[in-house]
Amino acid sequence: MDNTNVLEVKDLAISFKTFEGKVQAVRGVNFELKKGETLAIVGESGSGKSVSTKAVNRLLPKKNSIIESGQILYEDKDLLTISDKEMQSIRGNDIAMIFQDPMTSLNPTMQVWRQIAEPIIAHQNVPAEKAKDKAIELMKLVGIKNPEQTHKHYPHQFSGGMRQRVMIAISLACEPKILIADEPTTALDVTIQAQILNLMNDLKHKMETSIIFITHDLGVVAQMADRVAVMYAGQIVEIGTADEIFYNPMHPYTWGLLASMPTLDIHQTDLYNIPGSPPNLLHPPKGDAFAPRNDYALAIDFEQEPEMFKVTDTHYAKTWLLHPDAPDVTPPAEVIRRKAKYEALFTSKKISSQVGGEAIGSRG
Ligand SMILES: Nc1ncnc2c1ncn2[C@@H]1O[C@H](COP(=O)(O)OP(=O)(O)OP(=O)(O)O)[C@@H](O)[C@H]1O
Ligand SMILES: [Mg+2]
């Protein structure tokens, strides 16, 4: 991995017009994506993960979304201001996206192998016959059964899960510079999930693809991510290397997320749950949006929004606890107790990158 930024998101704010008023879905997001790195974005449902990354490919609904501020810089261009035509040539070629919902981006009237082969023919200068072989090979890799026959099928002849795999094959076929994967494997079984995560890791190592990976599964984060951004109520509240986020988390929200992570020996039903619910973004609260749910909240949290405090050159957290005058607070025992478990996860990541990923899929 080198240190070049392939993408820079600056001060991004996005809202939606709704019947109730304006929903401030993304409220001042900053991050950069480096060449060949995987950045995971985590956070509860509704925190703005999908909206901020859809903005990168300009896939937000035109009818009610408003870009309030910000820049998305890719190769000296601001993706928010280039023409639709320029954006079209970037989308799917340079920047590919795998969604939760697969039907939207498949062409219903084209055999699936052609949809997979198209970017291979167009961008890699490969003859059609060879591209067809490669398409069939990719279909096999993403777990589509019997691709020697099914490659001629149309999207409607596949089940939802199989269409999801076709879409993943298309995204991988273009060998994009940036791959945005929005919970790409949540609906798939563990074996196929592991295969797809491996494919993404291969692409990253061979092509220096940069990946933005959105997931609720912190086990997958530990196995995939170089860096992690934690989102809450439309903002990034903590960002750092995977090691920093797992071993030295600073934001009480990150503590809560980590404590609610399933591990091999703690089952979903016994997990910690962060009390309360996120704020209504029609009327974002004054101060720190997490304060009402935060056992460690200080008086100032209810008055003033904290800045992003620097922990290291790579680690930042938006909490008043990092102010020099704040009291010393240690994370809850549960977070400390889990460090040993992450150790195991990170070990499997290291093994998997050496032997090609056999160890992936340790979710309990
Ligand atoms: N088209 C839309 N119109 C109105 N509000 C929207 C629209 N799309 C998203 N929102 C709102 O924006 C906020 C952020 O949504 P987003 O989809 O980015 O959340 P998320 O972090 O991806 O959640 P999840 O983990 O459930 O996918 C939510 O409050 C959501 O209700
Ligand atoms: Mg989402």
CSV table of C-alpha atoms and ligand atoms in Angstrom, one decimal:
chain,number,residue,atom,x,y,z
A,1,MET,CA,0.0,0.0,0.0
A,2,ASP,CA,1.4,3.4,-0.8
A,3,ASN,CA,0.4,6.7,0.7
A,4,THR,CA,-1.3,8.3,-2.3
A,5,ASN,CA,-4.9,9.4,-1.8
A,6,VAL,CA,-7.2,8.1,-4.5
A,7,LEU,CA,-10.2,9.8,-3.0
A,8,GLU,CA,-10.7,12.7,-0.7
A,9,VAL,CA,-14.1,13.5,0.8
A,10,LYS,CA,-14.1,17.0,2.3
A,11,ASP,CA,-16.8,18.5,4.6
A,12,LEU,CA,-19.6,16.6,2.9
A,13,ALA,CA,-23.1,17.4,4.0
A,14,ILE,CA,-26.2,15.9,2.5
A,15,SER,CA,-29.8,16.3,3.4
A,16,PHE,CA,-33.1,15.0,2.1
A,17,LYS,CA,-36.4,16.9,1.6
A,18,THR,CA,-39.2,14.9,3.2
A,19,PHE,CA,-42.8,15.6,4.2
A,20,GLU,CA,-41.7,16.3,7.8
A,21,GLY,CA,-38.9,18.6,6.8
A,22,LYS,CA,-35.3,18.4,6.0
A,23,VAL,CA,-33.4,15.3,7.2
A,24,GLN,CA,-29.7,16.1,7.8
A,25,ALA,CA,-28.4,12.7,6.9
A,26,VAL,CA,-24.7,13.5,6.5
A,27,ARG,CA,-23.3,16.3,8.6
A,28,GLY,CA,-19.7,17.3,7.7
A,29,VAL,CA,-17.9,14.1,6.7
A,30,ASN,CA,-14.2,14.1,6.0
A,31,PHE,CA,-12.0,11.1,5.0
A,32,GLU,CA,-9.5,10.0,2.5
A,33,LEU,CA,-9.0,6.7,0.8
A,34,LYS,CA,-5.4,5.6,0.0
A,35,LYS,CA,-4.3,3.6,-2.9
A,36,GLY,CA,-4.6,-0.2,-2.2
A,37,GLU,CA,-6.2,0.2,1.2
A,38,THR,CA,-9.5,-1.1,2.6
A,39,LEU,CA,-11.4,1.4,4.6
A,40,ALA,CA,-14.3,0.0,6.6
A,41,ILE,CA,-17.2,2.2,7.5
A,42,VAL,CA,-19.2,1.0,10.5
A,43,GLY,CA,-22.1,2.4,12.6
A,44,GLU,CA,-25.7,1.8,13.4
A,45,SER,CA,-28.5,1.7,10.9
A,46,GLY,CA,-29.3,5.2,9.6
A,47,SER,CA,-25.9,6.7,10.5
A,48,GLY,CA,-25.2,7.8,6.9
A,49,LYS,CA,-22.9,5.1,5.6
A,50,SER,CA,-24.8,4.4,2.4
A,51,VAL,CA,-25.7,8.0,1.7
A,52,SER,CA,-22.1,9.3,2.0
A,53,THR,CA,-20.8,6.6,-0.3
A,54,LYS,CA,-23.6,6.8,-2.8
A,55,ALA,CA,-22.6,10.4,-3.1
A,56,VAL,CA,-19.2,9.3,-4.4
A,57,ASN,CA,-20.9,7.6,-7.4
A,58,ARG,CA,-23.6,10.3,-7.6
A,59,LEU,CA,-26.3,7.7,-7.1
A,60,LEU,CA,-28.4,9.7,-4.7
A,61,PRO,CA,-32.1,10.3,-5.7
A,62,LYS,CA,-32.2,13.5,-7.7
A,63,LYS,CA,-35.7,14.3,-6.6
A,64,ASN,CA,-35.1,15.0,-2.9
A,65,SER,CA,-31.4,14.9,-2.1
A,66,ILE,CA,-29.4,18.1,-1.5
A,67,ILE,CA,-25.6,18.3,-1.4
A,68,GLU,CA,-25.4,21.1,1.2
A,69,SER,CA,-21.6,21.4,1.1
A,70,GLY,CA,-18.4,19.5,0.3
A,71,GLN,CA,-16.1,18.1,-2.3
A,72,ILE,CA,-15.3,14.6,-3.4
A,73,LEU,CA,-11.9,14.7,-5.1
A,74,TYR,CA,-10.9,12.0,-7.5
A,75,GLU,CA,-7.9,12.5,-9.8
A,76,ASP,CA,-8.1,16.3,-9.5
A,77,LYS,CA,-11.8,16.3,-10.3
A,78,ASP,CA,-14.6,17.1,-7.9
A,79,LEU,CA,-17.1,14.3,-8.5
A,80,LEU,CA,-19.9,16.5,-7.2
A,81,THR,CA,-19.4,19.0,-10.0
A,82,ILE,CA,-18.3,17.2,-13.2
A,83,SER,CA,-20.8,16.6,-16.0
A,84,ASP,CA,-23.1,13.6,-16.0
A,85,LYS,CA,-21.3,12.2,-19.0
A,86,GLU,CA,-17.9,12.3,-17.2
A,87,MET,CA,-19.5,10.7,-14.2
A,88,GLN,CA,-20.9,7.9,-16.3
A,89,SER,CA,-17.5,7.0,-17.7
A,90,ILE,CA,-16.0,6.9,-14.1
A,91,ARG,CA,-18.9,5.0,-12.7
A,92,GLY,CA,-18.5,1.2,-13.1
A,93,ASN,CA,-15.1,1.6,-14.7
A,94,ASP,CA,-12.9,3.5,-12.2
A,95,ILE,CA,-15.3,3.4,-9.3
A,96,ALA,CA,-17.6,0.4,-9.0
A,97,MET,CA,-20.2,-0.2,-6.3
A,98,ILE,CA,-21.8,-3.4,-5.0
A,99,PHE,CA,-25.1,-2.7,-3.3
A,100,GLN,CA,-27.4,-4.4,-0.9
A,101,ASP,CA,-30.1,-4.4,-3.6
A,102,PRO,CA,-28.8,-6.1,-6.8
A,103,MET,CA,-31.7,-5.8,-9.3
A,104,THR,CA,-31.2,-2.1,-10.0
A,105,SER,CA,-27.9,-2.4,-11.8
A,106,LEU,CA,-28.4,-5.5,-14.0
A,107,ASN,CA,-29.6,-5.2,-17.5
A,108,PRO,CA,-32.7,-7.4,-17.8
A,109,THR,CA,-32.3,-7.9,-21.6
A,110,MET,CA,-28.7,-9.0,-21.7
A,111,GLN,CA,-27.3,-12.5,-21.0
A,112,VAL,CA,-25.4,-12.3,-17.7
A,113,TRP,CA,-22.0,-13.4,-19.2
A,114,ARG,CA,-22.1,-10.5,-21.6
A,115,GLN,CA,-22.7,-8.1,-18.7
A,116,ILE,CA,-19.7,-9.6,-16.9
A,117,ALA,CA,-17.6,-9.7,-20.0
A,118,GLU,CA,-18.4,-6.2,-21.3
A,119,PRO,CA,-15.9,-4.3,-19.1
A,120,ILE,CA,-13.3,-6.9,-19.7
A,121,ILE,CA,-13.6,-6.5,-23.5
A,122,ALA,CA,-13.9,-2.7,-23.3
A,123,HIS,CA,-11.1,-1.9,-20.8
A,124,GLN,CA,-8.7,-4.8,-20.8
A,125,ASN,CA,-8.5,-5.2,-24.6
A,126,VAL,CA,-9.3,-8.9,-24.3
A,127,PRO,CA,-11.0,-10.7,-27.3
A,128,ALA,CA,-14.6,-11.7,-26.8
A,129,GLU,CA,-14.0,-15.5,-26.6
A,130,LYS,CA,-11.4,-15.1,-23.9
A,131,ALA,CA,-13.6,-12.6,-22.0
A,132,LYS,CA,-16.3,-15.2,-22.0
A,133,ASP,CA,-14.0,-17.7,-20.4
A,134,LYS,CA,-13.1,-15.1,-17.8
A,135,ALA,CA,-16.7,-14.3,-17.2
A,136,ILE,CA,-17.5,-18.0,-16.6
A,137,GLU,CA,-14.5,-18.3,-14.3
A,138,LEU,CA,-15.7,-15.3,-12.3
A,139,MET,CA,-19.2,-16.8,-12.1
A,140,LYS,CA,-17.7,-19.9,-10.7
A,141,LEU,CA,-15.6,-17.9,-8.2
A,142,VAL,CA,-18.6,-16.0,-6.8
A,143,GLY,CA,-20.4,-19.3,-6.3
A,144,ILE,CA,-22.9,-19.5,-9.2
A,145,LYS,CA,-23.6,-23.1,-9.9
A,146,ASN,CA,-23.0,-24.6,-13.3
A,147,PRO,CA,-21.9,-21.5,-15.1
A,148,GLU,CA,-21.0,-23.4,-18.3
A,149,GLN,CA,-24.8,-23.5,-18.8
A,150,THR,CA,-26.2,-20.7,-16.7
A,151,HIS,CA,-23.9,-18.0,-18.3
A,152,LYS,CA,-26.5,-17.7,-21.1
A,153,HIS,CA,-29.3,-16.9,-18.7
A,154,TYR,CA,-30.9,-13.5,-18.2
A,155,PRO,CA,-31.1,-11.9,-14.8
A,156,HIS,CA,-34.7,-12.9,-14.2
A,157,GLN,CA,-33.7,-16.5,-14.4
A,158,PHE,CA,-31.6,-16.2,-11.3
A,159,SER,CA,-32.7,-16.0,-7.7
A,160,GLY,CA,-32.0,-12.8,-5.7
A,161,GLY,CA,-28.9,-14.3,-4.1
A,162,MET,CA,-27.5,-15.4,-7.5
A,163,ARG,CA,-28.2,-12.0,-9.0
A,164,GLN,CA,-26.2,-10.5,-6.1
A,165,ARG,CA,-23.3,-12.7,-7.1
A,166,VAL,CA,-23.6,-11.7,-10.8
A,167,MET,CA,-23.4,-8.1,-9.7
A,168,ILE,CA,-20.3,-8.8,-7.6
A,169,ALA,CA,-18.7,-10.6,-10.6
A,170,ILE,CA,-19.4,-7.5,-12.8
A,171,SER,CA,-17.8,-5.2,-10.3
A,172,LEU,CA,-14.8,-7.4,-10.0
A,173,ALA,CA,-14.5,-7.8,-13.7
A,174,CYS,CA,-13.9,-4.2,-14.4
A,175,GLU,CA,-11.0,-4.2,-12.0
A,176,PRO,CA,-11.9,-0.7,-10.7
A,177,LYS,CA,-9.5,1.6,-9.0
A,178,ILE,CA,-12.1,2.1,-6.2
A,179,LEU,CA,-14.6,-0.6,-5.1
A,180,ILE,CA,-17.4,0.5,-2.8
A,181,ALA,CA,-19.0,-2.5,-1.2
A,182,ASP,CA,-22.2,-1.7,0.8
A,183,GLU,CA,-22.9,-4.8,2.8
A,184,PRO,CA,-22.1,-7.0,-0.2
A,185,THR,CA,-22.2,-10.3,1.5
A,186,THR,CA,-24.7,-10.0,4.4
A,187,ALA,CA,-27.3,-12.2,2.6
A,188,LEU,CA,-24.8,-14.9,1.5
A,189,ASP,CA,-23.8,-18.0,3.4
A,190,VAL,CA,-20.4,-18.1,5.2
A,191,THR,CA,-18.5,-20.1,2.5
A,192,ILE,CA,-19.5,-17.9,-0.4
A,193,GLN,CA,-19.0,-14.8,1.8
A,194,ALA,CA,-15.4,-16.0,2.5
A,195,GLN,CA,-14.8,-16.6,-1.3
A,196,ILE,CA,-16.1,-13.1,-2.1
A,197,LEU,CA,-14.0,-11.4,0.6
A,198,ASN,CA,-11.0,-13.3,-0.8
A,199,LEU,CA,-11.7,-12.1,-4.3
A,200,MET,CA,-11.8,-8.6,-3.1
A,201,ASN,CA,-8.6,-9.0,-1.2
A,202,ASP,CA,-7.0,-10.5,-4.3
A,203,LEU,CA,-8.1,-7.6,-6.4
A,204,LYS,CA,-6.6,-5.3,-3.7
A,205,HIS,CA,-3.3,-7.0,-3.7
A,206,LYS,CA,-3.0,-7.6,-7.5
A,207,MET,CA,-4.4,-4.3,-8.8
A,208,GLU,CA,-3.9,-2.0,-5.8
A,209,THR,CA,-7.6,-1.5,-5.8
A,210,SER,CA,-8.9,0.7,-2.9
A,211,ILE,CA,-11.9,-0.6,-1.2
A,212,ILE,CA,-14.6,1.1,0.9
A,213,PHE,CA,-16.3,-1.7,2.8
A,214,ILE,CA,-19.6,-1.0,4.7
A,215,THR,CA,-20.6,-3.7,7.1
A,216,HIS,CA,-22.3,-4.4,10.4
A,217,ASP,CA,-20.1,-7.4,11.0
A,218,LEU,CA,-17.1,-6.2,13.0
A,219,GLY,CA,-15.5,-9.7,12.5
A,220,VAL,CA,-15.4,-9.0,8.8
A,221,VAL,CA,-13.9,-5.6,9.6
A,222,ALA,CA,-11.1,-7.1,11.6
A,223,GLN,CA,-10.4,-9.5,8.7
A,224,MET,CA,-10.6,-7.0,5.9
A,225,ALA,CA,-9.9,-3.4,7.0
A,226,ASP,CA,-6.7,-1.5,7.1
A,227,ARG,CA,-8.5,1.5,8.5
A,228,VAL,CA,-11.9,2.0,10.1
A,229,ALA,CA,-14.3,4.9,10.2
A,230,VAL,CA,-17.0,4.9,12.8
A,231,MET,CA,-20.2,6.9,11.9
A,232,TYR,CA,-22.8,8.2,14.2
A,233,ALA,CA,-25.8,10.4,13.3
A,234,GLY,CA,-24.3,11.5,10.0
A,235,GLN,CA,-20.8,12.2,11.2
A,236,ILE,CA,-17.5,10.3,11.5
A,237,VAL,CA,-16.9,10.1,15.2
A,238,GLU,CA,-13.7,8.1,15.2
A,239,ILE,CA,-11.3,7.1,12.5
A,240,GLY,CA,-8.0,5.2,12.7
A,241,THR,CA,-6.1,2.1,11.6
A,242,ALA,CA,-7.9,-1.2,12.4
A,243,ASP,CA,-5.5,-1.8,15.2
A,244,GLU,CA,-6.1,1.6,16.7
A,245,ILE,CA,-9.9,1.2,16.6
A,246,PHE,CA,-9.9,-2.3,18.0
A,247,TYR,CA,-7.1,-2.0,20.6
A,248,ASN,CA,-7.3,1.6,21.6
A,249,PRO,CA,-10.8,2.9,20.9
A,250,MET,CA,-11.4,6.4,22.3
A,251,HIS,CA,-15.0,7.3,21.6
A,252,PRO,CA,-17.7,5.9,23.9
A,253,TYR,CA,-19.8,5.1,20.9
A,254,THR,CA,-17.0,2.9,19.5
A,255,TRP,CA,-16.8,1.2,22.9
A,256,GLY,CA,-20.5,0.4,22.7
A,257,LEU,CA,-20.2,-0.9,19.1
A,258,LEU,CA,-17.2,-3.1,20.0
A,259,ALA,CA,-19.0,-4.4,23.1
A,260,SER,CA,-22.0,-5.3,21.0
A,261,MET,CA,-19.9,-7.4,18.5
A,262,PRO,CA,-20.6,-11.1,18.4
A,263,THR,CA,-17.6,-13.3,18.9
A,264,LEU,CA,-17.0,-17.0,18.8
A,265,ASP,CA,-18.1,-17.6,22.4
A,266,ILE,CA,-20.6,-14.8,22.9
A,267,HIS,CA,-23.9,-15.4,21.1
A,268,GLN,CA,-26.0,-12.7,19.5
A,269,THR,CA,-28.7,-13.0,22.2
A,270,ASP,CA,-26.3,-12.4,25.1
A,271,LEU,CA,-24.8,-9.3,23.5
A,272,TYR,CA,-24.6,-5.8,25.0
A,273,ASN,CA,-26.9,-3.3,23.4
A,274,ILE,CA,-26.2,0.4,23.3
A,275,PRO,CA,-29.2,1.9,25.2
A,276,GLY,CA,-31.6,4.3,23.6
A,277,SER,CA,-31.7,5.2,19.9
A,278,PRO,CA,-30.0,7.6,17.5
A,279,PRO,CA,-31.2,11.2,17.4
A,280,ASN,CA,-33.8,12.4,14.9
A,281,LEU,CA,-31.9,14.0,12.1
A,282,LEU,CA,-34.8,16.3,11.2
A,283,HIS,CA,-33.6,18.2,14.3
A,284,PRO,CA,-30.0,17.2,15.1
A,285,PRO,CA,-29.3,17.9,18.8
A,286,LYS,CA,-27.2,20.7,20.2
A,287,GLY,CA,-23.8,19.5,21.4
A,288,ASP,CA,-22.6,15.9,20.9
A,289,ALA,CA,-25.3,13.8,19.2
A,290,PHE,CA,-24.3,10.7,21.2
A,291,ALA,CA,-24.5,12.5,24.6
A,292,PRO,CA,-28.0,11.3,25.6
A,293,ARG,CA,-26.9,7.6,25.2
A,294,ASN,CA,-23.4,8.1,26.6
A,295,ASP,CA,-22.7,6.9,30.2
A,296,TYR,CA,-19.5,8.9,30.1
A,297,ALA,CA,-21.1,12.2,28.9
A,298,LEU,CA,-19.7,15.4,30.3
A,299,ALA,CA,-21.7,18.6,30.9
A,300,ILE,CA,-20.1,20.2,27.9
A,301,ASP,CA,-21.4,17.3,25.7
A,302,PHE,CA,-24.9,18.8,26.0
A,303,GLU,CA,-23.8,22.3,25.1
A,304,GLN,CA,-21.1,22.1,22.4
A,305,GLU,CA,-20.1,19.8,19.6
A,306,PRO,CA,-16.6,18.4,20.2
A,307,GLU,CA,-13.9,18.8,17.6
A,308,MET,CA,-12.0,15.9,16.1
A,309,PHE,CA,-9.2,15.4,18.6
A,310,LYS,CA,-6.0,13.9,17.4
A,311,VAL,CA,-4.8,10.8,19.1
A,312,THR,CA,-2.0,9.9,16.6
A,313,ASP,CA,-1.2,10.9,13.0
A,314,THR,CA,-3.7,8.3,11.9
A,315,HIS,CA,-6.2,8.2,14.7
A,316,TYR,CA,-8.8,10.9,15.5
A,317,ALA,CA,-11.9,10.9,17.7
A,318,LYS,CA,-14.7,13.4,18.2
A,319,THR,CA,-15.2,13.3,21.9
A,320,TRP,CA,-14.6,15.8,24.7
A,321,LEU,CA,-13.0,13.0,26.7
A,322,LEU,CA,-9.9,13.8,24.7
A,323,HIS,CA,-9.8,17.4,25.9
A,324,PRO,CA,-6.8,18.0,28.2
A,325,ASP,CA,-9.2,19.1,31.0
A,326,ALA,CA,-11.4,16.1,30.7
A,327,PRO,CA,-11.4,13.5,33.5
A,328,ASP,CA,-9.5,10.3,33.0
A,329,VAL,CA,-11.9,7.6,31.9
A,330,THR,CA,-11.1,4.0,31.1
A,331,PRO,CA,-13.2,2.0,28.6
A,332,PRO,CA,-15.7,-0.5,30.1
A,333,ALA,CA,-14.3,-3.9,31.2
A,334,GLU,CA,-16.1,-5.6,28.4
A,335,VAL,CA,-14.1,-3.7,25.8
A,336,ILE,CA,-10.8,-4.5,27.5
A,337,ARG,CA,-11.8,-8.1,27.9
A,338,ARG,CA,-12.4,-8.4,24.2
A,339,LYS,CA,-8.9,-7.3,23.2
A,340,ALA,CA,-7.8,-10.9,23.4
A,341,LYS,CA,-10.5,-11.9,21.0
A,342,TYR,CA,-9.5,-9.4,18.4
A,343,GLU,CA,-6.0,-10.7,18.7
A,344,ALA,CA,-7.4,-14.0,17.4
A,345,LEU,CA,-9.3,-12.2,14.6
A,346,PHE,CA,-6.2,-10.3,13.5
A,347,THR,CA,-4.2,-13.4,13.6
A,348,SER,CA,-6.6,-15.0,11.2
A,349,LYS,CA,-6.3,-12.0,8.9
A,350,LYS,CA,-2.6,-12.3,8.8
A,351,ILE,CA,-2.8,-16.0,8.1
A,352,SER,CA,-5.5,-15.4,5.4
A,353,SER,CA,-3.4,-12.9,3.5
A,354,GLN,CA,-0.5,-15.4,3.5
A,355,VAL,CA,-2.3,-18.5,2.4
A,356,GLY,CA,-5.1,-17.0,0.3
A,357,GLY,CA,-7.8,-16.6,2.9
A,358,GLU,CA,-8.7,-20.0,4.1
A,359,ALA,CA,-9.1,-18.6,7.6
A,360,ILE,CA,-11.8,-16.1,6.7
A,361,GLY,CA,-15.3,-16.6,8.0
A,362,SER,CA,-14.8,-17.0,11.7
A,363,ARG,CA,-18.1,-15.3,12.6
A,364,GLY,CA,-19.7,-17.0,15.6
B,1,LIG,N1,-34.1,8.9,-0.2
B,1,LIG,C1,-34.2,9.3,1.1
B,1,LIG,N2,-35.1,10.2,1.5
B,1,LIG,C2,-35.2,10.6,2.8
B,1,LIG,N3,-34.3,10.2,3.8
B,1,LIG,C3,-33.3,9.4,3.4
B,1,LIG,C4,-33.2,8.9,2.1
B,1,LIG,N4,-32.2,8.0,2.0
B,1,LIG,C5,-31.6,8.0,3.2
B,1,LIG,N5,-32.3,8.8,4.1
B,1,LIG,C6,-32.0,9.0,5.5
B,1,LIG,O1,-30.6,9.3,5.6
B,1,LIG,C7,-30.1,8.8,6.8
B,1,LIG,C8,-28.9,7.9,6.5
B,1,LIG,O2,-29.3,6.8,5.8
B,1,LIG,P1,-28.2,5.7,5.3
B,1,LIG,O3,-29.0,4.9,4.3
B,1,LIG,O4,-27.0,6.3,4.8
B,1,LIG,O5,-27.9,4.9,6.6
B,1,LIG,P2,-26.9,3.6,6.7
B,1,LIG,O6,-25.9,4.0,7.7
B,1,LIG,O7,-26.5,3.2,5.4
B,1,LIG,O8,-27.9,2.5,7.4
B,1,LIG,P3,-28.0,1.0,7.2
B,1,LIG,O9,-26.9,0.4,8.1
B,1,LIG,O10,-29.4,0.6,7.7
B,1,LIG,O11,-27.8,0.7,5.8
B,1,LIG,C9,-31.3,8.0,7.5
B,1,LIG,O12,-31.8,8.8,8.5
B,1,LIG,C10,-32.2,7.8,6.3
B,1,LIG,O13,-33.6,7.7,6.8
B,2,MG,MG,-26.8,1.4,4.3
